[in-house]
Amino acid sequence: MRKLKNKILWAFVAFLSTTLAVAQSDESLNTDRPDQSEGVYTLPKGQFQVENGLVFSKEEGFDNLMLRYGLITNTEIRLEANFDVKTPDFSSTVFSVKQRLWQSERYLPSVSLIGYGQYSKGEGKAYTFDACLAFESVLADEFSLAYSLSSVQQFEGYNFTTELNYTPTSKFWGFVEYYATYQPHYAPLHNIDVGIAYFLKPNLQLDLSGGRTLFQPEANYFIGVGVGYLFK
């Protein structure tokens, strides 16, 4: 088991090193990581983007990989896979479509709609279909507010997120975020996280994040590290 975990870690390091070597594009990128909120941004037609990250807590460890492609103007398709590095096994696979509905004007926020089709192992339904409405409002030159409401387990429950973003330069941005899950017959799950992202190149992002659960008898802390790369 330990050897397999080491192989996974070295594979991630190799992927990161390769990405650093080939990053030569002058295009900029906009990722949907490392936060929990869905962004409103959609890839331009014909662009392809890879986002990958590792998240570890006391009892769990996951690798999250997302492939994104700009299908047409304001529409992108995405394939996401979550790998449990402690089992090890794939825990879920998600296909989604993101559609930009409205571009921010004056005091109105930008709005996007995301539809998901997910296959999951374990308890609950194997195949589920859910949706998310994502919003983003510009507060000032360096600050923006992102928030989203999404369904889980075939509209049996809901996720809510709200996030304050700070972008002081074109090379760096950070965030603080609150998110919660509400499901029938279960107490709400509340969490908070913070993170930073740094652009080594306009098309290459490295990120670091961490957080914890709230209002629990024993807090669960987690930390994540990841990379995003935009292909021309």
XYZ file of C-alpha atoms in Angstrom:
232
model
C 0.000 0.000 0.000
C 2.786 2.423 0.931
C 4.612 1.695 -2.326
C 1.449 2.463 -4.306
C 0.969 5.760 -2.485
C 4.570 6.703 -3.239
C 4.047 5.880 -6.914
C 0.980 8.129 -7.013
C 2.900 10.961 -5.367
C 5.851 10.607 -7.726
C 3.477 10.484 -10.703
C 2.008 13.820 -9.586
C 5.480 15.313 -9.162
C 6.457 14.066 -12.633
C 3.298 15.594 -14.109
C 4.056 18.920 -12.443
C 7.654 18.892 -13.657
C 6.585 18.122 -17.207
C 4.050 20.920 -17.094
C 6.684 23.383 -15.961
C 8.914 22.346 -18.837
C 6.343 22.700 -21.604
C 4.542 25.816 -20.391
C 5.204 28.261 -23.202
C 1.788 29.697 -23.999
C 1.062 33.377 -23.419
C -2.650 32.717 -22.864
C -4.012 33.325 -19.342
C -6.107 30.796 -17.475
C -8.951 30.825 -14.955
C -9.382 27.678 -12.855
C -12.154 26.186 -10.742
C -9.672 25.217 -8.017
C -8.561 25.155 -5.239
C -11.807 26.490 -3.742
C -15.145 24.682 -3.427
C -17.191 27.334 -5.238
C -17.963 26.883 -8.905
C -16.630 29.786 -10.956
C -18.703 31.564 -13.594
C -15.872 31.625 -16.163
C -16.159 29.389 -19.251
C -13.288 28.505 -21.579
C -13.266 30.156 -25.015
C -14.160 27.922 -27.944
C -11.424 25.400 -28.760
C -9.336 25.874 -25.591
C -8.376 22.897 -23.407
C -7.444 23.076 -19.728
C -6.181 20.562 -17.142
C -6.594 21.015 -13.384
C -5.219 18.542 -10.841
C -4.876 18.552 -7.071
C -4.256 16.441 -3.990
C -6.242 16.915 -0.753
C -5.313 15.228 2.519
C -6.994 15.101 5.926
C -6.424 12.910 8.970
C -8.426 9.991 7.592
C -8.706 10.650 3.829
C -6.630 11.464 0.788
C -7.942 12.285 -2.691
C -6.567 13.184 -6.083
C -8.951 15.332 -8.140
C -8.433 15.653 -11.894
C -10.574 17.875 -14.129
C -10.371 18.182 -17.920
C -12.140 21.211 -19.443
C -12.842 22.085 -23.081
C -14.459 25.163 -24.618
C -17.155 23.677 -26.842
C -18.733 26.860 -28.205
C -18.902 30.470 -27.060
C -19.990 30.599 -23.367
C -20.240 26.780 -23.138
C -17.691 24.285 -21.877
C -17.738 20.542 -21.205
C -15.826 18.936 -18.335
C -14.759 15.489 -17.163
C -13.761 15.062 -13.529
C -12.354 12.029 -11.693
C -11.754 11.621 -7.951
C -9.236 8.995 -6.846
C -9.052 7.797 -3.229
C -5.313 7.380 -2.629
C -5.826 5.490 0.646
C -8.117 2.758 -0.728
C -6.788 3.066 -3.516
C -9.663 3.301 -6.002
C -11.724 5.738 -8.035
C -14.500 7.105 -5.830
C -16.454 9.073 -8.440
C -16.505 10.262 -12.043
C -18.416 13.360 -13.124
C -19.324 14.712 -16.548
C -20.619 18.272 -16.543
C -21.609 21.113 -18.850
C -21.151 24.761 -17.845
C -23.173 27.468 -19.584
C -22.595 31.185 -19.059
C -26.009 32.813 -18.694
C -25.113 36.419 -17.930
C -22.019 38.605 -17.990
C -21.694 41.088 -15.134
C -22.937 44.600 -15.852
C -22.889 47.357 -13.252
C -24.409 45.899 -10.071
C -25.677 42.657 -11.593
C -23.505 39.542 -11.007
C -22.219 37.177 -13.663
C -24.234 33.938 -13.685
C -23.455 30.422 -14.943
C -25.444 27.181 -14.873
C -23.720 23.805 -14.471
C -25.347 20.412 -15.020
C -23.729 17.242 -13.617
C -23.976 13.545 -14.334
C -22.088 11.539 -11.708
C -21.172 7.932 -11.055
C -20.161 7.188 -7.443
C -19.089 4.103 -5.534
C -20.215 3.376 -1.990
C -23.456 4.181 -0.235
C -26.299 6.017 -1.925
C -27.268 6.155 -5.557
C -24.673 5.053 -8.086
C -25.837 7.459 -10.814
C -27.066 10.953 -9.988
C -27.898 14.120 -11.920
C -27.606 17.508 -10.275
C -27.286 21.203 -11.071
C -25.597 24.347 -9.796
C -26.139 28.084 -10.164
C -22.923 30.057 -9.757
C -22.660 33.825 -9.279
C -19.819 36.328 -9.100
C -19.992 40.016 -8.201
C -17.166 42.544 -8.570
C -16.827 44.521 -5.340
C -13.755 46.609 -6.224
C -10.704 46.454 -8.464
C -9.039 43.820 -6.269
C -12.036 42.145 -4.614
C -14.858 39.938 -5.861
C -17.542 37.825 -4.220
C -18.373 34.355 -5.574
C -21.310 32.279 -4.357
C -23.160 29.211 -5.559
C -26.055 26.896 -4.765
C -25.986 23.304 -5.995
C -27.977 20.127 -5.470
C -26.512 16.803 -4.278
C -27.721 13.203 -4.514
C -30.383 13.899 -7.153
C -31.717 17.065 -5.458
C -32.044 15.348 -2.067
C -29.702 17.882 -0.485
C -27.925 21.143 -1.254
C -24.468 22.701 -1.112
C -24.046 26.407 -0.452
C -20.766 28.301 -0.870
C -19.699 31.898 -0.489
C -16.193 33.175 -1.116
C -14.292 36.460 -0.964
C -11.498 36.728 -3.548
C -8.518 39.080 -3.406
C -6.384 39.677 -6.525
C -3.682 42.285 -5.801
C -1.615 41.493 -8.918
C -1.870 39.483 -12.134
C 0.517 36.913 -10.592
C -1.352 36.145 -7.377
C -4.817 35.696 -5.911
C -6.194 34.446 -2.611
C -9.531 33.617 -1.055
C -11.406 32.833 2.144
C -14.520 30.687 1.831
C -17.401 29.249 3.803
C -19.340 26.255 2.468
C -21.979 23.923 3.863
C -23.975 20.836 2.935
C -27.625 20.393 3.921
C -29.267 16.962 3.643
C -32.468 15.545 5.153
C -32.024 13.393 8.263
C -28.468 14.707 8.795
C -27.045 17.664 10.669
C -25.648 20.371 8.348
C -21.929 20.140 7.592
C -20.157 23.502 7.888
C -16.627 24.226 6.681
C -14.195 27.067 6.138
C -11.085 27.189 3.976
C -8.480 29.616 2.694
C -6.078 29.403 -0.216
C -3.612 31.108 -2.505
C -2.711 30.653 -6.166
C 0.388 31.835 -8.001
C 0.888 32.094 -11.773
C 4.344 30.929 -12.819
C 3.245 31.813 -16.362
C -0.047 33.230 -17.674
C -1.157 29.666 -18.525
C 0.327 27.867 -15.481
C -1.057 28.101 -11.935
C 0.151 26.522 -8.694
C -2.108 26.590 -5.636
C -2.129 25.792 -1.937
C -5.186 25.620 0.321
C -6.304 24.415 3.728
C -9.351 24.406 5.950
C -11.376 22.724 8.656
C -14.850 21.658 9.608
C -16.893 23.917 11.909
C -19.219 23.237 14.845
C -18.052 19.612 15.193
C -17.013 17.893 18.468
C -13.644 17.218 16.839
C -12.492 19.428 13.970
C -11.258 17.768 10.789
C -8.394 19.703 9.189
C -7.383 19.339 5.556
C -4.736 20.664 3.191
C -4.465 20.640 -0.594
C -1.940 21.403 -3.321
C -2.571 21.582 -7.051
C -1.781 22.822 -10.530
C -3.706 24.219 -13.501
C -2.481 24.379 -17.104
C -4.107 25.930 -20.175
C -3.306 24.531 -23.628
C -3.703 26.703 -26.718
